[in-house]
PDB file of C-alpha atoms in Angstrom:
ATOM      1  CA  MET Q   1      61.534  25.469 -22.486  1.00 41.00           C
ATOM      2  CA  THR Q   2      59.467  28.509 -21.486  1.00 40.00           C
ATOM      3  CA  ASN Q   3      61.262  28.649 -18.120  1.00 42.00           C
ATOM      4  CA  LEU Q   4      64.661  28.673 -19.852  1.00 41.00           C
ATOM      5  CA  LYS Q   5      63.511  31.485 -22.141  1.00 44.00           C
ATOM      6  CA  LEU Q   6      62.282  33.439 -19.120  1.00 43.00           C
ATOM      7  CA  MET Q   7      65.597  32.923 -17.330  1.00 43.00           C
ATOM      8  CA  GLY Q   8      67.409  34.190 -20.450  1.00 47.00           C
ATOM      9  CA  GLN Q   9      65.269  37.328 -20.415  1.00 47.00           C
ATOM     10  CA  GLN Q  10      66.034  37.808 -16.713  1.00 47.00           C
ATOM     11  CA  TRP Q  11      69.761  37.471 -17.460  1.00 43.00           C
ATOM     12  CA  GLN Q  12      69.516  40.166 -20.156  1.00 50.00           C
ATOM     13  CA  PHE Q  13      67.693  42.434 -17.713  1.00 45.00           C
ATOM     14  CA  PHE Q  14      70.334  41.980 -15.008  1.00 44.00           C
ATOM     15  CA  GLN Q  15      73.151  42.657 -17.469  1.00 50.00           C
ATOM     16  CA  THR Q  16      71.691  46.089 -18.205  1.00 51.00           C
ATOM     17  CA  MET Q  17      71.304  47.034 -14.537  1.00 49.00           C
ATOM     18  CA  ASN Q  18      73.596  49.542 -12.877  1.00 53.00           C
ATOM     19  CA  ILE Q  19      74.362  48.518  -9.312  1.00 48.00           C
ATOM     20  CA  ASN Q  20      74.593  52.180  -8.289  1.00 50.00           C
ATOM     21  CA  SER Q  21      70.881  52.557  -9.011  1.00 48.00           C
ATOM     22  CA  LEU Q  22      70.152  49.700  -6.603  1.00 47.00           C
ATOM     23  CA  ILE Q  23      72.087  51.229  -3.726  1.00 48.00           C
ATOM     24  CA  PRO Q  24      70.800  54.730  -3.034  1.00 49.00           C
ATOM     25  CA  CYS Q  25      73.295  57.258  -1.683  1.00 44.00           C
ATOM     26  CA  ILE Q  26      72.642  60.561   0.003  1.00 49.00           C
ATOM     27  CA  GLY Q  27      74.969  63.229  -1.208  1.00 50.00           C
ATOM     28  CA  LYS Q  28      78.229  62.346  -2.884  1.00 51.00           C
ATOM     29  CA  PRO Q  29      80.309  60.479  -0.351  1.00 53.00           C
ATOM     30  CA  GLN Q  30      83.958  59.849  -0.996  1.00 58.00           C
ATOM     31  CA  HIS Q  31      84.516  56.134  -1.467  1.00 58.00           C
ATOM     32  CA  SER Q  32      87.727  54.343  -0.783  1.00 64.00           C
ATOM     33  CA  GLN Q  33      89.173  52.172  -3.510  1.00 68.00           C
ATOM     34  CA  GLN Q  34      88.024  49.083  -1.613  1.00 65.00           C
ATOM     35  CA  GLU Q  35      84.450  50.412  -1.324  1.00 63.00           C
ATOM     36  CA  SER Q  36      84.400  51.237  -5.038  1.00 63.00           C
ATOM     37  CA  HIS Q  37      85.613  47.741  -5.879  1.00 57.00           C
ATOM     38  CA  MET Q  38      82.917  46.275  -3.639  1.00 55.00           C
ATOM     39  CA  ARG Q  39      80.215  48.474  -5.161  1.00 61.00           C
ATOM     40  CA  ASN Q  40      81.211  48.004  -8.802  1.00 66.00           C
ATOM     41  CA  LYS Q  41      82.500  44.423  -8.917  1.00 65.00           C
ATOM     42  CA  VAL Q  42      81.350  42.312  -5.992  1.00 53.00           C
ATOM     43  CA  LEU Q  43      77.803  43.532  -5.323  1.00 53.00           C
ATOM     44  CA  PRO Q  44      76.557  43.098  -8.912  1.00 60.00           C
ATOM     45  CA  LYS Q  45      77.817  39.513  -8.951  1.00 59.00           C
ATOM     46  CA  LEU Q  46      76.345  38.829  -5.534  1.00 49.00           C
ATOM     47  CA  SER Q  47      72.996  40.367  -6.502  1.00 52.00           C
ATOM     48  CA  LEU Q  48      72.890  38.366  -9.710  1.00 52.00           C
ATOM     49  CA  SER Q  49      73.755  35.149  -7.866  1.00 50.00           C
ATOM     50  CA  LEU Q  50      71.001  35.741  -5.316  1.00 46.00           C
ATOM     51  CA  CYS Q  51      68.465  36.448  -8.057  1.00 45.00           C
ATOM     52  CA  PHE Q  52      69.338  33.205  -9.836  1.00 47.00           C
ATOM     53  CA  LEU Q  53      69.106  31.262  -6.575  1.00 45.00           C
ATOM     54  CA  LEU Q  54      65.658  32.704  -5.892  1.00 47.00           C
ATOM     55  CA  ALA Q  55      64.481  32.100  -9.454  1.00 47.00           C
ATOM     56  CA  GLY Q  56      65.816  28.543  -9.360  1.00 48.00           C
ATOM     57  CA  GLY Q  57      64.137  27.881  -6.028  1.00 46.00           C
ATOM     58  CA  MET Q  58      60.802  29.169  -7.292  1.00 42.00           C
ATOM     59  CA  PHE Q  59      61.167  27.065 -10.450  1.00 40.00           C
ATOM     60  CA  MET Q  60      61.926  23.895  -8.461  1.00 46.00           C
ATOM     61  CA  ALA Q  61      59.048  24.565  -6.078  1.00 43.00           C
ATOM     62  CA  SER Q  62      56.663  24.878  -9.012  1.00 38.00           C
ATOM     63  CA  VAL Q  63      57.989  21.648 -10.560  1.00 44.00           C
ATOM     64  CA  ASN Q  64      57.511  19.677  -7.344  1.00 51.00           C
ATOM     65  CA  ALA Q  65      54.108  21.212  -6.633  1.00 55.00           C
ATOM     66  CA  THR Q  66      52.625  19.992  -9.902  1.00 69.00           C
ATOM     67  CA  PRO Q  67      49.430  18.153  -8.927  1.00 79.00           C
ATOM     68  CA  SER Q  68      49.118  14.569 -10.056  1.00 86.00           C
ATOM     69  CA  PRO Q  69      46.303  13.618 -12.432  1.00 92.00           C
ATOM     70  CA  GLU Q  70      43.123  11.968 -11.138  1.00 93.00           C
ATOM     71  CA  SER Q  71      43.898   8.761 -13.016  1.00 93.00           C
ATOM     72  CA  ILE Q  72      46.527   7.269 -15.312  1.00 96.00           C
ATOM     73  CA  GLU Q  73      45.602   5.035 -18.210  1.00 97.00           C
ATOM     74  CA  GLY Q  74      46.996   1.544 -17.727  1.00 97.00           C
ATOM     75  CA  SER Q  75      47.024   1.721 -13.919  1.00 98.00           C
ATOM     76  CA  ILE Q  76      44.616   1.164 -11.043  1.00 98.00           C
ATOM     77  CA  LYS Q  77      44.415   3.972  -8.488  1.00 98.00           C
ATOM     78  CA  VAL Q  78      44.284   2.762  -4.863  1.00 98.00           C
ATOM     79  CA  THR Q  79      43.784   4.294  -1.430  1.00 98.00           C
ATOM     80  CA  ALA Q  80      45.883   3.599   1.660  1.00 98.00           C
ATOM     81  CA  GLU Q  81      43.397   0.954   2.817  1.00 98.00           C
ATOM     82  CA  GLU Q  82      43.431  -0.730  -0.592  1.00 98.00           C
ATOM     83  CA  PHE Q  83      47.239  -0.594  -0.545  1.00 98.00           C
ATOM     84  CA  ILE Q  84      47.268  -2.599   2.707  1.00 97.00           C
ATOM     85  CA  ASP Q  85      44.776  -5.097   1.243  1.00 98.00           C
ATOM     86  CA  LEU Q  86      47.015  -5.538  -1.815  1.00 98.00           C
ATOM     87  CA  VAL Q  87      50.051  -6.238   0.371  1.00 97.00           C
ATOM     88  CA  ASP Q  88      48.024  -8.889   2.242  1.00 97.00           C
ATOM     89  CA  GLN Q  89      46.597 -10.452  -0.938  1.00 98.00           C
ATOM     90  CA  ILE Q  90      49.633 -10.282  -3.252  1.00 97.00           C
ATOM     91  CA  PRO Q  91      52.813 -11.545  -1.576  1.00 92.00           C
ATOM     92  CA  ASN Q  92      55.013 -10.708  -4.584  1.00 95.00           C
ATOM     93  CA  LEU Q  93      53.794  -7.106  -4.933  1.00 98.00           C
ATOM     94  CA  THR Q  94      56.683  -4.806  -5.874  1.00 98.00           C
ATOM     95  CA  ILE Q  95      56.363  -1.435  -4.116  1.00 99.00           C
ATOM     96  CA  ILE Q  96      58.261   1.460  -5.682  1.00 99.00           C
ATOM     97  CA  ASP Q  97      58.888   4.750  -3.895  1.00 99.00           C
ATOM     98  CA  SER Q  98      59.275   7.332  -6.694  1.00 98.00           C
ATOM     99  CA  ARG Q  99      60.465  10.121  -4.390  1.00 98.00           C
ATOM    100  CA  ILE Q 100      63.930  11.626  -4.315  1.00 97.00           C
ATOM    101  CA  PRO Q 101      66.378  10.402  -1.625  1.00 97.00           C
ATOM    102  CA  GLY Q 102      65.874  13.512   0.537  1.00 96.00           C
ATOM    103  CA  ASP Q 103      62.145  12.793   0.812  1.00 97.00           C
ATOM    104  CA  ARG Q 104      62.729   9.101   1.485  1.00 97.00           C
ATOM    105  CA  LYS Q 105      65.006   9.966   4.427  1.00 96.00           C
ATOM    106  CA  GLN Q 106      61.966  11.558   6.109  1.00 95.00           C
ATOM    107  CA  GLY Q 107      60.263   8.162   6.080  1.00 98.00           C
ATOM    108  CA  TYR Q 108      59.085   5.435   3.725  1.00 98.00           C
ATOM    109  CA  ILE Q 109      56.631   2.563   3.563  1.00 98.00           C
ATOM    110  CA  GLU Q 110      58.061  -0.772   4.647  1.00 97.00           C
ATOM    111  CA  GLY Q 111      58.885  -3.104   1.770  1.00 97.00           C
ATOM    112  CA  SER Q 112      59.284  -0.317  -0.781  1.00 98.00           C
ATOM    113  CA  SER Q 113      62.281   0.069  -3.060  1.00 98.00           C
ATOM    114  CA  SER Q 114      63.605   3.507  -3.906  1.00 98.00           C
ATOM    115  CA  LEU Q 115      63.493   4.403  -7.595  1.00 99.00           C
ATOM    116  CA  PRO Q 116      63.159   8.182  -8.035  1.00 98.00           C
ATOM    117  CA  ASP Q 117      61.140   9.266 -11.052  1.00 98.00           C
ATOM    118  CA  VAL Q 118      64.224  10.918 -12.548  1.00 97.00           C
ATOM    119  CA  ASP Q 119      65.949   7.515 -12.602  1.00 98.00           C
ATOM    120  CA  THR Q 120      62.948   5.539 -13.866  1.00 98.00           C
ATOM    121  CA  THR Q 121      63.568   3.908 -17.241  1.00 98.00           C
ATOM    122  CA  CYS Q 122      62.619   0.592 -18.834  1.00 98.00           C
ATOM    123  CA  GLU Q 123      66.041  -0.697 -17.759  1.00 98.00           C
ATOM    124  CA  THR Q 124      65.791   0.382 -14.109  1.00 98.00           C
ATOM    125  CA  LEU Q 125      62.234  -0.948 -13.860  1.00 98.00           C
ATOM    126  CA  ALA Q 126      63.370  -4.341 -15.208  1.00 98.00           C
ATOM    127  CA  LYS Q 127      65.784  -4.625 -12.268  1.00 97.00           C
ATOM    128  CA  LEU Q 128      62.926  -4.250  -9.750  1.00 98.00           C
ATOM    129  CA  ILE Q 129      59.925  -5.783 -11.496  1.00 97.00           C
ATOM    130  CA  PRO Q 130      60.696  -9.364 -12.599  1.00 89.00           C
ATOM    131  CA  LYS Q 131      58.087  -9.687 -15.369  1.00 97.00           C
ATOM    132  CA  LYS Q 132      56.004  -7.183 -17.314  1.00 97.00           C
ATOM    133  CA  ASP Q 133      52.812  -8.595 -15.778  1.00 97.00           C
ATOM    134  CA  SER Q 134      54.144  -8.745 -12.194  1.00 98.00           C
ATOM    135  CA  PRO Q 135      52.011  -6.671  -9.818  1.00 98.00           C
ATOM    136  CA  SER Q 136      53.653  -3.395  -8.875  1.00 98.00           C
ATOM    137  CA  LEU Q 137      52.613  -0.331  -6.910  1.00 99.00           C
ATOM    138  CA  PHE Q 138      54.046   3.186  -7.160  1.00 99.00           C
ATOM    139  CA  TYR Q 139      53.796   6.049  -4.678  1.00 98.00           C
ATOM    140  CA  CYS Q 140      55.368   9.429  -3.905  1.00 97.00           C
ATOM    141  CA  ASN Q 141      54.567  12.285  -1.491  1.00 97.00           C
ATOM    142  CA  GLY Q 142      50.874  12.737  -2.286  1.00 96.00           C
ATOM    143  CA  VAL Q 143      48.425  14.361  -4.671  1.00 96.00           C
ATOM    144  CA  LYS Q 144      50.623  17.446  -5.090  1.00 95.00           C
ATOM    145  CA  CYS Q 145      53.584  15.276  -6.088  1.00 95.00           C
ATOM    146  CA  GLY Q 146      53.748  14.174  -9.709  1.00 95.00           C
ATOM    147  CA  ARG Q 147      56.731  11.834  -9.314  1.00 97.00           C
ATOM    148  CA  SER Q 148      54.820   8.557  -9.027  1.00 98.00           C
ATOM    149  CA  ALA Q 149      52.481   9.602 -11.848  1.00 97.00           C
ATOM    150  CA  LYS Q 150      55.510  10.157 -14.065  1.00 97.00           C
ATOM    151  CA  ALA Q 151      56.982   6.773 -13.059  1.00 98.00           C
ATOM    152  CA  VAL Q 152      53.671   4.983 -13.688  1.00 98.00           C
ATOM    153  CA  LYS Q 153      53.433   6.518 -17.170  1.00 98.00           C
ATOM    154  CA  ILE Q 154      56.975   5.340 -17.925  1.00 98.00           C
ATOM    155  CA  ALA Q 155      56.134   1.827 -16.690  1.00 98.00           C
ATOM    156  CA  VAL Q 156      53.016   1.707 -18.885  1.00 98.00           C
ATOM    157  CA  ASP Q 157      55.026   2.952 -21.878  1.00 98.00           C
ATOM    158  CA  CYS Q 158      57.606   0.208 -21.192  1.00 98.00           C
ATOM    159  CA  GLY Q 159      54.846  -2.393 -21.498  1.00 98.00           C
ATOM    160  CA  TYR Q 160      54.184  -3.139 -17.842  1.00 98.00           C
ATOM    161  CA  SER Q 161      50.667  -4.144 -16.838  1.00 96.00           C
ATOM    162  CA  ASN Q 162      49.136  -4.923 -13.454  1.00 97.00           C
ATOM    163  CA  ILE Q 163      50.226  -1.517 -12.142  1.00 98.00           C
ATOM    164  CA  TYR Q 164      48.727   0.038  -9.033  1.00 99.00           C
ATOM    165  CA  TRP Q 165      49.097   3.721  -8.232  1.00 98.00           C
ATOM    166  CA  PHE Q 166      48.809   5.025  -4.683  1.00 98.00           C
ATOM    167  CA  ARG Q 167      47.962   8.627  -5.598  1.00 98.00           C
ATOM    168  CA  GLY Q 168      47.571   9.782  -1.976  1.00 98.00           C
ATOM    169  CA  GLY Q 169      51.130   8.678  -1.357  1.00 98.00           C
ATOM    170  CA  PHE Q 170      53.151   9.062   1.795  1.00 98.00           C
ATOM    171  CA  GLU Q 171      51.036  12.037   2.906  1.00 98.00           C
ATOM    172  CA  GLU Q 172      47.855   9.916   3.009  1.00 98.00           C
ATOM    173  CA  TRP Q 173      49.808   7.097   4.674  1.00 98.00           C
ATOM    174  CA  LEU Q 174      50.856   9.443   7.494  1.00 98.00           C
ATOM    175  CA  GLU Q 175      47.356  10.944   7.826  1.00 98.00           C
ATOM    176  CA  LYS Q 176      45.988   7.441   8.439  1.00 97.00           C
ATOM    177  CA  GLY Q 177      48.590   6.902  11.147  1.00 97.00           C
ATOM    178  CA  TYR Q 178      50.071   3.847   9.442  1.00 97.00           C
ATOM    179  CA  PRO Q 179      53.571   2.732  10.416  1.00 96.00           C
ATOM    180  CA  TYR Q 180      56.604   3.702   8.390  1.00 97.00           C
ATOM    181  CA  LEU Q 181      60.351   3.298   8.504  1.00 98.00           C
ATOM    182  CA  GLN Q 182      62.979   5.997   8.673  1.00 94.00           C
ATOM    183  CA  GLU Q 183      66.652   5.887   7.724  1.00 81.00           C
TER     184      GLU Q 183
END
């Protein structure tokens, strides 16, 4: 909500700006009608659009760079090595990749199903995890990615138990040199 308020304040600021103050001129050149139209109509809209794009990009970068917590109540945090052990020990382990499709295209862990955090609900989880006590593991990009943490919290709130969380995520997987698939 704070970000929306800040964007509203930025909008008010840009509405009060005079484009002529942003484009310094030496002397008083004679402008053609087309140049005046460009200066007074097009440039302010273009400048405003660019500012919103930059602000939106910075906002999205800050959202995706939110570090994940050290632990999540109701889940067991695992390392890449423990992940592999779980796959060997639990043949019916459901592996959920909580990343967005663009990240998954860069590579994913074999056997994982894509369920981005933004699509994770009790209903979507029920389609992938057969029973509330079925073993399941969630991962995303790594410790700076909060997507799997969000998905794990939703799963716990939906009543799922036996949840494993691979906090190091795909980043740790790659650092270890483990194999992965790519679309």
